[in-house]
Coordinates of C-alpha atoms in Angstrom, one line a residue:
X1 CA 26.2 1.3 3.8
X2 CA 23.6 -1.4 4.6
X3 CA 20.0 -0.5 3.8
X4 CA 17.4 -1.5 6.3
X5 CA 15.3 -4.4 5.1
X6 CA 11.6 -4.7 5.7
X7 CA 9.4 -7.7 4.8
X8 CA 5.8 -6.6 4.3
X9 CA 3.2 -9.4 4.7
X10 CA -0.1 -8.0 3.5
X11 CA -2.8 -8.0 0.8
X12 CA -2.6 -6.3 -2.6
X13 CA -4.7 -3.2 -3.2
X14 CA -5.5 -2.7 -6.9
X15 CA -6.2 1.0 -6.3
X16 CA -2.6 1.4 -5.0
X17 CA -3.5 3.3 -1.8
X18 CA -3.2 0.6 0.8
X19 CA -1.8 -2.8 1.4
X20 CA 1.4 -4.0 -0.3
X21 CA 1.4 -1.1 -2.7
X22 CA 1.3 1.5 0.2
X23 CA 3.9 -0.5 2.1
X24 CA 6.4 -0.5 -0.8
X25 CA 5.9 3.2 -1.5
X26 CA 6.3 4.1 2.2
X27 CA 9.4 1.9 2.8
X28 CA 11.1 3.5 -0.2
X29 CA 10.3 7.0 1.0
X30 CA 11.6 6.1 4.5
X31 CA 14.9 4.8 3.2
X32 CA 14.3 1.1 3.5
X33 CA 14.3 -1.9 1.1
X34 CA 10.9 -3.6 0.7
X35 CA 10.3 -7.2 0.2
X36 CA 6.8 -8.8 0.2
X37 CA 4.6 -11.8 0.9
X38 CA 1.2 -11.3 -0.6
X39 CA -1.6 -12.8 1.4
X40 CA -4.6 -11.8 -0.7
X41 CA -5.6 -10.0 -3.9
X42 CA -8.3 -7.5 -3.6
X43 CA -10.4 -5.8 -6.3
X44 CA -10.8 -2.2 -5.1
X45 CA -10.6 1.5 -5.8
X46 CA -11.3 4.6 -3.8
X47 CA -15.0 3.7 -3.7
X48 CA -14.5 0.4 -1.9
X49 CA -13.7 -3.3 -2.1
X50 CA -15.7 -5.5 -4.5
X51 CA -13.8 -8.8 -4.3
X52 CA -11.1 -10.6 -2.3
X53 CA -9.2 -13.7 -3.3
X54 CA -7.0 -15.3 -0.6
X55 CA -3.6 -16.6 -1.6
X56 CA -3.1 -20.2 -0.4
X57 CA -1.4 -20.2 3.0
X58 CA 1.4 -22.5 1.7
X59 CA 2.2 -19.9 -0.9
X60 CA 2.2 -17.2 1.6
X61 CA 4.7 -19.0 3.9
X62 CA 6.8 -19.9 0.8
X63 CA 7.2 -16.2 0.0
X64 CA 8.2 -15.5 3.6
X65 CA 10.8 -18.3 3.6
X66 CA 12.2 -17.3 0.2
X67 CA 12.8 -13.7 1.4
X68 CA 14.2 -14.6 4.9
X69 CA 16.6 -17.3 3.7
X70 CA 18.2 -15.0 1.1
X71 CA 17.7 -11.3 1.6
X72 CA 16.7 -11.4 5.3
X73 CA 14.8 -8.8 7.2
X74 CA 15.6 -6.2 9.9
X75 CA 11.9 -5.8 10.6
X76 CA 8.6 -7.4 9.5
X77 CA 5.4 -5.6 9.0
X78 CA 2.2 -7.7 9.1
X79 CA -1.0 -6.3 7.7
X80 CA -4.1 -7.9 6.1
X81 CA -4.2 -11.7 6.6
X82 CA -7.9 -12.4 5.8
X83 CA -8.7 -15.7 7.3
X84 CA -7.7 -18.2 10.1
X85 CA -5.6 -20.5 7.9
X86 CA -3.4 -17.6 6.8
X87 CA -3.1 -16.3 10.4
X88 CA -2.0 -19.7 11.6
X89 CA 0.5 -20.1 8.7
X90 CA 2.0 -16.7 9.2
X91 CA 2.3 -17.2 13.0
X92 CA 4.1 -20.5 12.4
X93 CA 6.5 -18.8 9.9
X94 CA 7.4 -16.0 12.3
X95 CA 7.7 -18.1 15.4
X96 CA 11.5 -18.1 15.4
X97 CA 12.0 -14.6 13.9
X98 CA 14.1 -12.3 16.0
X99 CA 13.6 -9.1 14.0
X100 CA 11.0 -6.6 15.3
X101 CA 7.4 -7.5 14.2
X102 CA 5.1 -4.6 13.5
X103 CA 1.5 -5.8 13.5
X104 CA -1.3 -3.7 11.9
X105 CA -4.5 -5.8 12.6
X106 CA -6.3 -5.0 9.4
X107 CA -10.0 -5.9 9.8
X108 CA -11.9 -3.5 7.7
X109 CA -11.3 -1.4 4.6
X110 CA -11.8 2.4 4.7
X111 CA -15.1 2.0 2.9
X112 CA -16.4 -0.5 5.5
X113 CA -15.8 -3.8 3.7
X114 CA -14.7 -6.6 6.0
X115 CA -11.1 -7.8 5.4
X116 CA -10.9 -10.4 8.2
X117 CA -13.2 -13.4 8.7
X118 CA -15.1 -13.2 12.1
X119 CA -13.9 -16.7 13.2
X120 CA -10.2 -15.5 12.8
X121 CA -10.2 -12.8 15.4
X122 CA -9.6 -15.2 18.4
X123 CA -6.8 -16.9 16.6
X124 CA -5.2 -13.6 15.7
X125 CA -5.2 -12.6 19.4
X126 CA -3.9 -16.0 20.5
X127 CA -1.2 -16.5 17.9
X128 CA 0.0 -13.2 16.5
X129 CA -0.3 -10.7 19.4
X130 CA 2.3 -12.5 21.5
X131 CA 4.7 -12.3 18.6
X132 CA 4.3 -8.5 18.0
X133 CA 7.0 -6.0 19.0
X134 CA 4.2 -3.5 18.6
X135 CA 0.6 -3.7 17.4
X136 CA -1.1 -0.6 15.8
X137 CA -4.9 -0.8 16.1
X138 CA -7.3 2.0 15.3
X139 CA -10.3 2.5 17.5
X140 CA -12.7 0.0 15.8
X141 CA -9.9 -2.7 15.8
X142 CA -9.0 -1.9 19.4
X143 CA -12.6 -2.4 20.4
X144 CA -12.7 -5.8 18.8
X145 CA -9.3 -7.0 20.1
X146 CA -9.8 -5.7 23.7
X147 CA -13.5 -6.5 23.7
X148 CA -14.5 -3.1 25.0
X149 CA -16.5 0.0 23.8
X150 CA -14.5 3.2 23.2
X151 CA -16.1 6.6 23.4
X152 CA -13.2 8.9 24.1
X153 CA -9.4 9.2 24.5
X154 CA -9.5 7.9 28.1
X155 CA -11.4 4.7 27.0
X156 CA -8.8 4.3 24.2
X157 CA -5.9 4.4 26.6
X158 CA -7.5 1.9 29.0
X159 CA -8.2 -0.4 26.1
X160 CA -4.6 -0.2 24.9
X161 CA -3.4 -1.0 28.4
X162 CA -5.7 -4.0 28.4
X163 CA -4.5 -5.1 25.0
X164 CA -0.9 -5.0 26.2
X165 CA -1.7 -7.7 28.7
X166 CA -2.4 -10.1 25.8
X167 CA 1.2 -10.4 24.8
X168 CA 2.5 -7.6 22.5
X169 CA 5.6 -5.7 23.8
X170 CA 3.9 -2.4 22.9
X171 CA 0.6 -0.9 21.6
X172 CA 0.2 2.2 19.5
X173 CA -3.5 3.0 19.8
X174 CA -4.6 5.4 17.0
X175 CA -7.3 7.9 17.7
X176 CA -8.2 9.1 14.2
X177 CA -11.8 7.7 14.5
X178 CA -12.6 9.8 17.6
X179 CA -14.2 13.2 17.3
X180 CA -12.4 16.5 17.6
X181 CA -9.9 18.8 15.9
X182 CA -7.0 16.9 17.4
X183 CA -5.9 13.4 16.6
X184 CA -4.2 11.7 19.6
X185 CA -2.4 8.4 19.5
X186 CA -1.2 6.6 22.6
X187 CA 2.0 4.5 22.8
X188 CA 1.6 2.1 25.6
X189 CA 4.5 -0.1 26.9
X190 CA 5.3 -1.9 30.1
X191 CA 7.6 1.1 31.0
X192 CA 4.9 3.7 30.6
X193 CA 2.6 5.6 28.2
X194 CA 3.3 8.5 25.9
X195 CA 0.7 10.7 24.3
X196 CA 1.2 11.8 20.6
X197 CA -1.1 14.7 19.7
X198 CA -1.6 16.0 16.1
X199 CA -3.8 18.4 14.3
X200 CA -6.6 16.8 12.3
X201 CA -6.4 17.4 8.5
X202 CA -10.0 17.7 7.1
X203 CA -9.9 15.5 3.9
X204 CA -11.5 12.5 2.4
X205 CA -8.1 11.3 1.1
X206 CA -7.0 9.0 3.9
X207 CA -7.1 5.6 2.3
X208 CA -4.2 3.5 3.5
X209 CA -3.2 5.6 6.6
X210 CA -2.9 2.5 8.8
X211 CA -0.8 0.6 6.3
X212 CA 1.4 3.6 5.7
X213 CA 1.9 4.3 9.4
X214 CA 2.9 0.7 10.3
X215 CA 5.3 0.5 7.4
X216 CA 6.9 3.8 8.2
X217 CA 7.3 2.6 11.8
X218 CA 8.8 -0.7 10.5
X219 CA 11.3 1.3 8.5
X220 CA 12.4 3.2 11.7
X221 CA 12.7 0.1 13.8
X222 CA 14.6 -1.7 11.0
X223 CA 17.1 1.1 11.1
X224 CA 17.6 0.6 14.8
X225 CA 15.8 3.7 16.0
X226 CA 14.3 3.7 19.5
X227 CA 10.6 3.0 19.6
X228 CA 9.4 6.5 20.5
X229 CA 11.5 8.1 17.9
X230 CA 10.3 5.6 15.2
X231 CA 6.7 6.4 16.2
X232 CA 7.2 10.1 16.0
X233 CA 8.9 10.0 12.7
X234 CA 6.2 7.6 11.2
X235 CA 3.5 10.0 12.4
X236 CA 5.2 12.9 10.8
X237 CA 5.6 11.1 7.5
X238 CA 1.9 10.1 7.5
X239 CA 0.8 13.7 8.2
X240 CA 2.8 14.9 5.3
X241 CA 1.4 12.2 3.0
X242 CA -2.1 13.2 4.0
X243 CA -1.4 16.9 3.4
X244 CA 0.1 16.1 0.0
X245 CA -2.6 13.6 -1.2
X246 CA -2.9 13.8 -5.0
X247 CA -6.7 14.0 -4.9
X248 CA -7.4 10.8 -6.9
X249 CA -10.7 9.0 -7.2
X250 CA -14.3 9.9 -6.2
X251 CA -14.1 8.2 -2.7
X252 CA -11.5 7.7 -0.1
X253 CA -8.4 8.7 -2.0
X254 CA -4.8 7.6 -1.5
X255 CA -2.1 9.5 0.3
X256 CA 0.8 11.3 -1.4
X257 CA 3.5 8.7 -0.4
X258 CA 6.2 10.5 -2.4
X259 CA 5.7 13.9 -0.8
X260 CA 9.3 14.1 0.5
X261 CA 10.5 13.8 -3.1
X262 CA 8.2 16.5 -4.6
X263 CA 7.3 18.9 -1.8

């Protein structure tokens, strides 16, 4: 049996809750084989990010090339890129890729630290959105990418529809930042929209939810699952990981990525 292969292009989180570390844990739990291209090294824990060191763009693209020319990839997850030079390099490296590209537009850490230079946003929209099979913004990211203000679910859906016109084949708008006991995500495609509701879990241990969701989605698409099924299964996995968070750290703690092995 051939295992689905997913290349994760993202930053490293020293606290282990997000970034490449969350990607690898998630992909393992979802039955995929993880390879990586590290774009940045961050100094962080559950209390926040205190330093970021960008990996030279040439080294990022060398990692991508080394993986693709030997192991290959059935899907590619793109997370934290950090600056314009890295965005341009990754876009160039993925130009001819035919595997699904799952783009999580990481712009800010859970504690509020910026993870994307302000001058890089336009380049991200112009170069990476058109390559994406699906882009998975949360509300603050969606506001920046679509250049709108979002106050409620209706605004979020309209913004996702606007973002779809910028090139991605699908948008999964995540509503966790909106108020209310229910968290609603909207999957928007040229063929229609689907609402995914879920019960909010009251906890401070939500660090890395975006990385985890996009990687779980990448695993599903790498396995050849239909988009709606892959989204539903990824959301179920994240909900379980939040519910089984280990309670580590004094701030925004990590998820329980291995919950299916221990629950």
